[in-house]
Short mmCIF file of N, CA and C in Angstrom, two decimals:
data_model
loop_
_atom_site.label_atom_id
_atom_site.label_comp_id
_atom_site.label_asym_id
_atom_site.label_seq_id
_atom_site.Cartn_x
_atom_site.Cartn_y
_atom_site.Cartn_z
N MET A 67 -0.50 29.14 0.96
CA MET A 67 0.44 28.10 1.34
C MET A 67 -0.21 27.13 2.33
N THR A 68 -1.01 27.67 3.24
CA THR A 68 -1.67 26.81 4.22
C THR A 68 -2.66 25.87 3.54
N THR A 69 -3.41 26.38 2.58
CA THR A 69 -4.36 25.52 1.88
C THR A 69 -3.64 24.43 1.08
N TYR A 70 -2.48 24.76 0.54
CA TYR A 70 -1.69 23.77 -0.19
C TYR A 70 -1.25 22.65 0.75
N ILE A 71 -0.76 23.00 1.93
CA ILE A 71 -0.30 22.00 2.90
C ILE A 71 -1.47 21.14 3.36
N ILE A 72 -2.61 21.78 3.65
CA ILE A 72 -3.78 21.02 4.08
C ILE A 72 -4.25 20.07 2.98
N ARG A 73 -4.26 20.56 1.74
CA ARG A 73 -4.67 19.72 0.61
C ARG A 73 -3.73 18.52 0.46
N ARG A 74 -2.43 18.75 0.59
CA ARG A 74 -1.46 17.65 0.46
C ARG A 74 -1.61 16.65 1.61
N LEU A 75 -1.87 17.13 2.81
CA LEU A 75 -2.08 16.22 3.93
C LEU A 75 -3.35 15.39 3.73
N LEU A 76 -4.39 16.01 3.21
CA LEU A 76 -5.61 15.26 2.94
C LEU A 76 -5.42 14.25 1.81
N GLN A 77 -4.56 14.57 0.85
CA GLN A 77 -4.27 13.61 -0.22
C GLN A 77 -3.45 12.44 0.30
N ALA A 78 -2.71 12.64 1.38
CA ALA A 78 -1.89 11.57 1.93
C ALA A 78 -2.74 10.47 2.56
N ILE A 79 -3.93 10.81 3.02
CA ILE A 79 -4.79 9.82 3.69
C ILE A 79 -5.18 8.69 2.74
N PRO A 80 -5.77 8.97 1.56
CA PRO A 80 -6.08 7.83 0.67
C PRO A 80 -4.83 7.11 0.17
N THR A 81 -3.73 7.83 0.06
CA THR A 81 -2.48 7.18 -0.35
C THR A 81 -2.05 6.16 0.70
N MET A 82 -2.09 6.55 1.96
CA MET A 82 -1.70 5.62 3.03
C MET A 82 -2.66 4.44 3.12
N ILE A 83 -3.94 4.70 2.95
CA ILE A 83 -4.90 3.60 2.96
C ILE A 83 -4.61 2.64 1.81
N GLY A 84 -4.33 3.19 0.63
CA GLY A 84 -3.99 2.35 -0.52
C GLY A 84 -2.73 1.53 -0.29
N VAL A 85 -1.72 2.14 0.32
CA VAL A 85 -0.48 1.41 0.60
C VAL A 85 -0.73 0.28 1.58
N THR A 86 -1.53 0.52 2.62
CA THR A 86 -1.80 -0.55 3.58
C THR A 86 -2.61 -1.67 2.94
N ILE A 87 -3.57 -1.31 2.09
CA ILE A 87 -4.37 -2.35 1.43
C ILE A 87 -3.49 -3.20 0.51
N ILE A 88 -2.65 -2.55 -0.28
CA ILE A 88 -1.77 -3.30 -1.19
C ILE A 88 -0.81 -4.18 -0.39
N SER A 89 -0.22 -3.64 0.67
CA SER A 89 0.71 -4.42 1.49
C SER A 89 0.01 -5.63 2.11
N PHE A 90 -1.18 -5.41 2.63
CA PHE A 90 -1.92 -6.49 3.26
C PHE A 90 -2.24 -7.60 2.26
N PHE A 91 -2.71 -7.22 1.08
CA PHE A 91 -3.09 -8.24 0.11
C PHE A 91 -1.88 -8.93 -0.53
N ILE A 92 -0.75 -8.26 -0.58
CA ILE A 92 0.46 -8.95 -1.03
C ILE A 92 0.83 -10.03 -0.02
N MET A 93 0.72 -9.72 1.26
CA MET A 93 1.03 -10.73 2.28
C MET A 93 -0.01 -11.86 2.25
N GLN A 94 -1.25 -11.53 1.97
CA GLN A 94 -2.28 -12.57 1.87
C GLN A 94 -2.04 -13.48 0.68
N ALA A 95 -1.50 -12.93 -0.40
CA ALA A 95 -1.26 -13.71 -1.62
C ALA A 95 0.02 -14.53 -1.54
N ALA A 96 0.83 -14.31 -0.52
CA ALA A 96 2.08 -15.07 -0.40
C ALA A 96 1.76 -16.55 -0.21
N PRO A 97 2.58 -17.41 -0.81
CA PRO A 97 2.32 -18.84 -0.68
C PRO A 97 2.58 -19.33 0.74
N GLY A 98 1.87 -20.36 1.11
CA GLY A 98 2.07 -20.96 2.43
C GLY A 98 1.06 -20.44 3.44
N ASP A 99 1.03 -21.12 4.55
CA ASP A 99 0.12 -20.79 5.64
C ASP A 99 0.95 -20.41 6.86
N PRO A 100 0.78 -19.22 7.42
CA PRO A 100 1.59 -18.83 8.57
C PRO A 100 1.39 -19.75 9.77
N VAL A 101 0.20 -20.30 9.93
CA VAL A 101 -0.04 -21.20 11.05
C VAL A 101 0.77 -22.48 10.88
N LEU A 102 0.85 -22.99 9.67
CA LEU A 102 1.67 -24.19 9.44
C LEU A 102 3.15 -23.88 9.67
N LEU A 103 3.57 -22.67 9.36
CA LEU A 103 4.95 -22.28 9.61
C LEU A 103 5.24 -22.25 11.10
N LEU A 104 4.28 -21.76 11.88
CA LEU A 104 4.48 -21.68 13.33
C LEU A 104 4.34 -23.03 14.01
N THR A 105 3.57 -23.94 13.45
CA THR A 105 3.34 -25.24 14.08
C THR A 105 3.99 -26.35 13.30
N PHE A 106 5.18 -26.10 12.82
CA PHE A 106 5.89 -27.09 12.01
C PHE A 106 6.65 -28.05 12.92
N GLN A 107 5.99 -28.53 13.95
CA GLN A 107 6.61 -29.45 14.89
C GLN A 107 5.80 -30.74 14.92
N PRO A 108 6.50 -31.84 15.07
CA PRO A 108 5.75 -33.10 15.16
C PRO A 108 4.89 -33.11 16.43
N GLY A 109 3.76 -33.70 16.32
CA GLY A 109 2.86 -33.80 17.46
C GLY A 109 1.83 -32.69 17.52
N GLN A 110 1.88 -31.74 16.61
CA GLN A 110 0.88 -30.67 16.59
C GLN A 110 -0.40 -31.23 15.99
N THR A 111 -1.48 -30.97 16.66
CA THR A 111 -2.76 -31.48 16.19
C THR A 111 -3.52 -30.39 15.43
N ALA A 112 -4.59 -30.80 14.80
CA ALA A 112 -5.43 -29.84 14.08
C ALA A 112 -6.07 -28.85 15.06
N GLU A 113 -6.35 -29.32 16.28
CA GLU A 113 -6.93 -28.42 17.29
C GLU A 113 -5.92 -27.34 17.70
N ASP A 114 -4.64 -27.72 17.79
CA ASP A 114 -3.60 -26.74 18.12
C ASP A 114 -3.51 -25.67 17.03
N ARG A 115 -3.57 -26.11 15.79
CA ARG A 115 -3.51 -25.16 14.68
C ARG A 115 -4.75 -24.26 14.65
N ALA A 116 -5.91 -24.83 14.94
CA ALA A 116 -7.15 -24.04 14.97
C ALA A 116 -7.10 -23.01 16.10
N ARG A 117 -6.57 -23.40 17.26
CA ARG A 117 -6.44 -22.47 18.39
C ARG A 117 -5.50 -21.33 18.03
N LEU A 118 -4.36 -21.65 17.41
CA LEU A 118 -3.40 -20.62 17.02
C LEU A 118 -3.99 -19.71 15.93
N ARG A 119 -4.71 -20.29 15.00
CA ARG A 119 -5.36 -19.50 13.95
C ARG A 119 -6.36 -18.51 14.58
N HIS A 120 -7.08 -18.95 15.64
CA HIS A 120 -8.03 -18.07 16.32
C HIS A 120 -7.29 -16.98 17.11
N GLU A 121 -6.18 -17.34 17.78
CA GLU A 121 -5.41 -16.36 18.56
C GLU A 121 -4.83 -15.27 17.66
N LEU A 122 -4.43 -15.65 16.45
CA LEU A 122 -3.86 -14.68 15.51
C LEU A 122 -4.92 -13.99 14.66
N CYS A 123 -6.18 -14.31 14.91
CA CYS A 123 -7.32 -13.75 14.16
C CYS A 123 -7.27 -14.10 12.68
N LEU A 124 -6.67 -15.22 12.34
CA LEU A 124 -6.60 -15.65 10.95
C LEU A 124 -7.82 -16.47 10.54
N ASP A 125 -8.73 -16.70 11.48
CA ASP A 125 -9.94 -17.43 11.15
C ASP A 125 -11.09 -16.49 10.79
N ARG A 126 -10.81 -15.21 10.72
CA ARG A 126 -11.82 -14.21 10.40
C ARG A 126 -11.82 -13.93 8.89
N PRO A 127 -12.88 -13.31 8.37
CA PRO A 127 -12.88 -12.93 6.95
C PRO A 127 -11.76 -11.92 6.66
N ILE A 128 -11.31 -11.89 5.43
CA ILE A 128 -10.16 -11.06 5.06
C ILE A 128 -10.39 -9.57 5.33
N PRO A 129 -11.56 -8.98 5.05
CA PRO A 129 -11.74 -7.56 5.40
C PRO A 129 -11.61 -7.30 6.91
N ILE A 130 -12.08 -8.24 7.73
CA ILE A 130 -11.96 -8.09 9.19
C ILE A 130 -10.49 -8.23 9.59
N GLN A 131 -9.77 -9.16 8.96
CA GLN A 131 -8.34 -9.29 9.25
C GLN A 131 -7.60 -8.00 8.92
N TYR A 132 -7.96 -7.37 7.80
CA TYR A 132 -7.33 -6.10 7.43
C TYR A 132 -7.63 -5.03 8.48
N ALA A 133 -8.88 -4.94 8.91
CA ALA A 133 -9.25 -3.94 9.92
C ALA A 133 -8.50 -4.18 11.22
N ILE A 134 -8.36 -5.43 11.63
CA ILE A 134 -7.62 -5.75 12.86
C ILE A 134 -6.15 -5.39 12.68
N TRP A 135 -5.61 -5.65 11.51
CA TRP A 135 -4.20 -5.35 11.25
C TRP A 135 -3.94 -3.85 11.33
N VAL A 136 -4.87 -3.04 10.83
CA VAL A 136 -4.67 -1.59 10.81
C VAL A 136 -5.05 -0.95 12.15
N VAL A 137 -6.26 -1.24 12.64
CA VAL A 137 -6.79 -0.55 13.81
C VAL A 137 -6.46 -1.29 15.10
N GLY A 138 -6.38 -2.59 15.04
CA GLY A 138 -6.18 -3.40 16.24
C GLY A 138 -7.45 -4.18 16.54
N ASP A 139 -7.33 -5.10 17.47
CA ASP A 139 -8.46 -5.95 17.81
C ASP A 139 -9.35 -5.23 18.81
N TRP A 140 -10.57 -4.98 18.43
CA TRP A 140 -11.51 -4.29 19.29
C TRP A 140 -12.35 -5.27 20.10
N THR A 141 -12.23 -6.58 19.82
CA THR A 141 -13.01 -7.57 20.55
C THR A 141 -12.27 -8.11 21.76
N GLY A 142 -10.96 -7.98 21.78
CA GLY A 142 -10.16 -8.49 22.89
C GLY A 142 -9.75 -9.93 22.74
N GLU A 143 -10.11 -10.57 21.63
CA GLU A 143 -9.77 -11.97 21.43
C GLU A 143 -8.37 -12.15 20.87
N CYS A 144 -7.85 -11.14 20.18
CA CYS A 144 -6.52 -11.22 19.59
C CYS A 144 -5.58 -10.30 20.36
N SER A 145 -4.31 -10.53 20.18
CA SER A 145 -3.32 -9.72 20.89
C SER A 145 -2.78 -8.58 20.04
N GLN A 146 -3.39 -8.30 18.91
CA GLN A 146 -2.87 -7.28 18.01
C GLN A 146 -3.44 -5.92 18.36
N ARG A 147 -2.53 -4.91 18.42
CA ARG A 147 -2.95 -3.55 18.73
C ARG A 147 -3.13 -2.72 17.48
N GLY A 148 -2.58 -3.13 16.35
CA GLY A 148 -2.79 -2.44 15.09
C GLY A 148 -1.69 -1.48 14.70
N LEU A 149 -1.60 -1.23 13.39
CA LEU A 149 -0.58 -0.34 12.84
C LEU A 149 -0.72 1.08 13.37
N ILE A 150 -1.94 1.54 13.55
CA ILE A 150 -2.16 2.92 13.99
C ILE A 150 -1.53 3.15 15.36
N ARG A 151 -1.49 2.12 16.19
CA ARG A 151 -0.89 2.25 17.52
C ARG A 151 0.58 1.85 17.55
N GLY A 152 1.17 1.63 16.39
CA GLY A 152 2.60 1.31 16.33
C GLY A 152 2.93 -0.16 16.50
N ASP A 153 1.93 -1.03 16.45
CA ASP A 153 2.17 -2.47 16.56
C ASP A 153 2.20 -3.06 15.16
N PHE A 154 3.39 -3.46 14.71
CA PHE A 154 3.53 -4.03 13.38
C PHE A 154 3.27 -5.53 13.37
N GLY A 155 2.91 -6.08 14.50
CA GLY A 155 2.61 -7.49 14.59
C GLY A 155 3.82 -8.32 14.96
N THR A 156 3.68 -9.62 14.82
CA THR A 156 4.72 -10.57 15.16
C THR A 156 5.20 -11.26 13.90
N SER A 157 6.50 -11.40 13.77
CA SER A 157 7.07 -12.09 12.62
C SER A 157 6.72 -13.57 12.71
N PHE A 158 6.17 -14.10 11.64
CA PHE A 158 5.84 -15.51 11.65
C PHE A 158 7.09 -16.37 11.61
N SER A 159 8.14 -15.90 10.97
CA SER A 159 9.34 -16.72 10.83
C SER A 159 10.20 -16.69 12.09
N GLU A 160 10.33 -15.53 12.74
CA GLU A 160 11.20 -15.43 13.91
C GLU A 160 10.43 -15.41 15.22
N ARG A 161 9.11 -15.31 15.16
CA ARG A 161 8.24 -15.31 16.33
C ARG A 161 8.62 -14.22 17.33
N ARG A 162 8.94 -13.06 16.80
CA ARG A 162 9.28 -11.90 17.63
C ARG A 162 8.51 -10.70 17.10
N PRO A 163 8.32 -9.69 17.94
CA PRO A 163 7.66 -8.48 17.43
C PRO A 163 8.46 -7.84 16.30
N VAL A 164 7.77 -7.45 15.25
CA VAL A 164 8.43 -6.84 14.09
C VAL A 164 9.09 -5.52 14.48
N LEU A 165 8.48 -4.78 15.38
CA LEU A 165 9.06 -3.50 15.81
C LEU A 165 10.43 -3.71 16.47
N ASP A 166 10.58 -4.79 17.26
CA ASP A 166 11.89 -5.08 17.86
C ASP A 166 12.92 -5.39 16.79
N MET A 167 12.53 -6.17 15.78
CA MET A 167 13.45 -6.50 14.70
C MET A 167 13.82 -5.24 13.92
N PHE A 168 12.86 -4.35 13.75
CA PHE A 168 13.10 -3.10 13.03
C PHE A 168 14.08 -2.21 13.79
N THR A 169 13.87 -2.06 15.09
CA THR A 169 14.75 -1.18 15.87
C THR A 169 16.16 -1.75 16.00
N GLU A 170 16.30 -3.07 16.00
CA GLU A 170 17.64 -3.68 16.03
C GLU A 170 18.47 -3.26 14.82
N ARG A 171 17.83 -3.21 13.68
CA ARG A 171 18.55 -2.92 12.43
C ARG A 171 18.61 -1.42 12.12
N MET A 172 17.88 -0.63 12.86
CA MET A 172 17.80 0.80 12.58
C MET A 172 19.15 1.49 12.76
N TRP A 173 19.90 1.16 13.80
CA TRP A 173 21.18 1.83 14.05
C TRP A 173 22.15 1.58 12.91
N ASN A 174 22.24 0.34 12.43
CA ASN A 174 23.15 0.05 11.32
C ASN A 174 22.74 0.79 10.06
N THR A 175 21.44 0.86 9.80
CA THR A 175 20.96 1.59 8.63
C THR A 175 21.28 3.07 8.75
N LEU A 176 21.05 3.63 9.91
CA LEU A 176 21.35 5.05 10.13
C LEU A 176 22.85 5.32 9.98
N GLN A 177 23.66 4.42 10.50
CA GLN A 177 25.11 4.57 10.40
C GLN A 177 25.57 4.54 8.94
N LEU A 178 25.09 3.58 8.18
CA LEU A 178 25.45 3.49 6.76
C LEU A 178 24.96 4.71 5.99
N THR A 179 23.77 5.19 6.32
CA THR A 179 23.23 6.37 5.63
C THR A 179 24.07 7.61 5.91
N ILE A 180 24.47 7.80 7.15
CA ILE A 180 25.28 8.97 7.50
C ILE A 180 26.63 8.91 6.81
N TYR A 181 27.27 7.75 6.82
CA TYR A 181 28.56 7.62 6.13
C TYR A 181 28.42 7.89 4.64
N ALA A 182 27.36 7.34 4.04
CA ALA A 182 27.15 7.55 2.60
C ALA A 182 26.91 9.02 2.28
N LEU A 183 26.15 9.71 3.13
CA LEU A 183 25.91 11.14 2.90
C LEU A 183 27.19 11.95 3.05
N ILE A 184 28.01 11.61 4.03
CA ILE A 184 29.27 12.35 4.22
C ILE A 184 30.20 12.13 3.04
N ILE A 185 30.38 10.87 2.65
CA ILE A 185 31.29 10.57 1.54
C ILE A 185 30.76 11.14 0.22
N GLY A 186 29.49 10.88 -0.06
CA GLY A 186 28.90 11.37 -1.31
C GLY A 186 28.86 12.89 -1.36
N GLY A 187 28.51 13.51 -0.24
CA GLY A 187 28.48 14.97 -0.20
C GLY A 187 29.86 15.58 -0.38
N SER A 188 30.87 14.96 0.23
CA SER A 188 32.24 15.47 0.09
C SER A 188 32.73 15.37 -1.35
N ILE A 189 32.49 14.22 -1.96
CA ILE A 189 32.91 14.04 -3.36
C ILE A 189 32.14 15.00 -4.27
N GLY A 190 30.84 15.12 -4.05
CA GLY A 190 30.03 16.03 -4.86
C GLY A 190 30.44 17.48 -4.70
N LEU A 191 30.74 17.88 -3.46
CA LEU A 191 31.17 19.26 -3.23
C LEU A 191 32.51 19.53 -3.90
N LEU A 192 33.43 18.59 -3.77
CA LEU A 192 34.75 18.75 -4.39
C LEU A 192 34.63 18.85 -5.92
N LEU A 193 33.87 17.93 -6.51
CA LEU A 193 33.68 17.98 -7.97
C LEU A 193 32.94 19.24 -8.40
N GLY A 194 31.98 19.69 -7.60
CA GLY A 194 31.26 20.91 -7.93
C GLY A 194 32.16 22.13 -7.91
N ILE A 195 33.04 22.20 -6.90
CA ILE A 195 33.97 23.34 -6.82
C ILE A 195 34.95 23.31 -7.99
N LEU A 196 35.50 22.11 -8.26
CA LEU A 196 36.45 22.01 -9.38
C LEU A 196 35.78 22.33 -10.71
N SER A 197 34.54 21.89 -10.89
CA SER A 197 33.82 22.18 -12.13
C SER A 197 33.50 23.67 -12.25
N ALA A 198 33.20 24.30 -11.12
CA ALA A 198 32.90 25.74 -11.16
C ALA A 198 34.15 26.56 -11.46
N ILE A 199 35.28 26.11 -10.92
CA ILE A 199 36.53 26.84 -11.17
C ILE A 199 36.95 26.71 -12.62
N GLN A 200 36.81 25.50 -13.17
CA GLN A 200 37.26 25.24 -14.55
C GLN A 200 36.05 24.96 -15.44
N ARG A 201 35.13 25.90 -15.49
CA ARG A 201 33.91 25.71 -16.25
C ARG A 201 34.21 25.56 -17.74
N GLY A 202 33.56 24.54 -18.35
CA GLY A 202 33.73 24.29 -19.78
C GLY A 202 34.95 23.44 -20.11
N SER A 203 35.74 23.07 -19.10
CA SER A 203 36.94 22.27 -19.35
C SER A 203 36.57 20.79 -19.47
N ILE A 204 37.57 19.98 -19.76
CA ILE A 204 37.37 18.53 -19.85
C ILE A 204 36.97 17.96 -18.49
N LEU A 205 37.54 18.51 -17.42
CA LEU A 205 37.19 18.07 -16.06
C LEU A 205 35.71 18.36 -15.78
N ASP A 206 35.24 19.52 -16.18
CA ASP A 206 33.83 19.88 -15.99
C ASP A 206 32.93 18.93 -16.76
N ASN A 207 33.29 18.62 -17.99
CA ASN A 207 32.48 17.70 -18.81
C ASN A 207 32.47 16.29 -18.23
N ILE A 208 33.62 15.81 -17.77
CA ILE A 208 33.69 14.46 -17.18
C ILE A 208 32.88 14.41 -15.88
N ALA A 209 33.04 15.43 -15.04
CA ALA A 209 32.30 15.47 -13.77
C ALA A 209 30.79 15.51 -14.03
N SER A 210 30.37 16.30 -15.00
CA SER A 210 28.94 16.38 -15.33
C SER A 210 28.43 15.05 -15.88
N PHE A 211 29.22 14.41 -16.72
CA PHE A 211 28.83 13.12 -17.30
C PHE A 211 28.63 12.08 -16.20
N PHE A 212 29.63 11.94 -15.32
CA PHE A 212 29.52 10.92 -14.27
C PHE A 212 28.46 11.28 -13.23
N SER A 213 28.22 12.56 -13.00
CA SER A 213 27.15 12.95 -12.09
C SER A 213 25.80 12.49 -12.61
N VAL A 214 25.57 12.68 -13.89
CA VAL A 214 24.30 12.25 -14.50
C VAL A 214 24.19 10.72 -14.47
N ILE A 215 25.28 10.03 -14.78
CA ILE A 215 25.27 8.56 -14.78
C ILE A 215 24.97 8.02 -13.39
N PHE A 216 25.69 8.50 -12.38
CA PHE A 216 25.50 7.98 -11.02
C PHE A 216 24.15 8.38 -10.45
N ASP A 217 23.62 9.51 -10.88
CA ASP A 217 22.30 9.91 -10.43
C ASP A 217 21.21 9.03 -11.05
N ALA A 218 21.45 8.53 -12.24
CA ALA A 218 20.47 7.70 -12.93
C ALA A 218 20.48 6.25 -12.46
N LEU A 219 21.58 5.79 -11.87
CA LEU A 219 21.66 4.40 -11.41
C LEU A 219 20.83 4.21 -10.15
N PRO A 220 20.09 3.12 -10.05
CA PRO A 220 19.40 2.83 -8.79
C PRO A 220 20.43 2.60 -7.68
N ALA A 221 20.17 3.18 -6.53
CA ALA A 221 21.14 3.13 -5.43
C ALA A 221 21.41 1.69 -4.97
N PHE A 222 20.37 0.86 -4.89
CA PHE A 222 20.59 -0.51 -4.43
C PHE A 222 21.46 -1.29 -5.41
N TRP A 223 21.28 -1.05 -6.70
CA TRP A 223 22.05 -1.76 -7.71
C TRP A 223 23.50 -1.30 -7.69
N PHE A 224 23.70 0.00 -7.58
CA PHE A 224 25.06 0.53 -7.52
C PHE A 224 25.75 0.05 -6.24
N GLY A 225 25.01 -0.03 -5.15
CA GLY A 225 25.56 -0.55 -3.90
C GLY A 225 26.02 -1.99 -4.04
N LEU A 226 25.22 -2.81 -4.73
CA LEU A 226 25.62 -4.19 -4.97
C LEU A 226 26.88 -4.27 -5.83
N LEU A 227 26.97 -3.40 -6.83
CA LEU A 227 28.18 -3.37 -7.66
C LEU A 227 29.41 -3.00 -6.82
N LEU A 228 29.26 -2.03 -5.94
CA LEU A 228 30.38 -1.64 -5.08
C LEU A 228 30.78 -2.77 -4.14
N ILE A 229 29.80 -3.48 -3.59
CA ILE A 229 30.10 -4.62 -2.72
C ILE A 229 30.84 -5.69 -3.51
N MET A 230 30.36 -5.98 -4.72
CA MET A 230 31.02 -7.00 -5.53
C MET A 230 32.46 -6.60 -5.86
N PHE A 231 32.68 -5.33 -6.15
CA PHE A 231 34.02 -4.90 -6.54
C PHE A 231 34.96 -4.85 -5.33
N PHE A 232 34.58 -4.11 -4.29
CA PHE A 232 35.49 -3.89 -3.17
C PHE A 232 35.57 -5.08 -2.22
N SER A 233 34.51 -5.86 -2.10
CA SER A 233 34.52 -6.99 -1.17
C SER A 233 34.88 -8.30 -1.83
N VAL A 234 34.23 -8.60 -2.94
CA VAL A 234 34.43 -9.89 -3.59
C VAL A 234 35.70 -9.88 -4.44
N GLN A 235 35.84 -8.89 -5.31
CA GLN A 235 36.99 -8.87 -6.22
C GLN A 235 38.28 -8.46 -5.52
N LEU A 236 38.26 -7.34 -4.82
CA LEU A 236 39.49 -6.84 -4.19
C LEU A 236 39.73 -7.41 -2.80
N GLY A 237 38.66 -7.83 -2.11
CA GLY A 237 38.80 -8.38 -0.77
C GLY A 237 39.15 -7.35 0.29
N TRP A 238 38.86 -6.09 0.04
CA TRP A 238 39.21 -5.04 0.99
C TRP A 238 38.27 -4.99 2.19
N PHE A 239 37.01 -5.34 2.00
CA PHE A 239 36.01 -5.24 3.05
C PHE A 239 35.27 -6.57 3.17
N PRO A 240 34.68 -6.84 4.33
CA PRO A 240 33.85 -8.04 4.44
C PRO A 240 32.56 -7.86 3.64
N VAL A 241 32.05 -8.94 3.12
CA VAL A 241 30.83 -8.88 2.31
C VAL A 241 29.63 -8.52 3.18
N GLY A 242 29.59 -8.99 4.38
CA GLY A 242 28.48 -8.70 5.29
C GLY A 242 28.96 -8.81 6.72
N GLY A 243 28.02 -8.81 7.63
CA GLY A 243 28.38 -9.04 9.01
C GLY A 243 27.94 -7.98 9.98
N MET A 244 27.33 -6.88 9.53
CA MET A 244 26.88 -5.88 10.48
C MET A 244 25.71 -6.40 11.30
N VAL A 245 24.84 -7.15 10.67
CA VAL A 245 23.67 -7.66 11.38
C VAL A 245 23.72 -9.17 11.34
#
């Protein structure tokens, strides 16, 4: 069992490296220039943009930018500490640390997850008990059918359907507003 756990942990290392490489290059392939987004004010000169590009380490080659993004800046010229140290960087659109934006939304996500687990678990337990009591009945077949259907639906898509039905069609709940 110990060798299995060690093997799985060692397999996680190349997986995490692959995920960071793919994430980094997806952001690199995104249209637009982050420096132009940050300096979208009249009166900004090319020197201002070059200074900001240097401060953000965007004037370096792409492999060096990736290393700085993951490990942090070892030269002291940039303010990035790196993913390994828990620094997710600064949002180009909101000009705030990404970790702060993440923690702001974490409580709402946790709250929604707990409510969904309680409601889904209660419904599942009730249907499971009823199906076990009346095994082979029409109720058992219907419960099994809908269990398979709801398990096969992507959660985000089913969530959007529920929002459209209960919020838009019936008007029972607000469409948004937690964040």
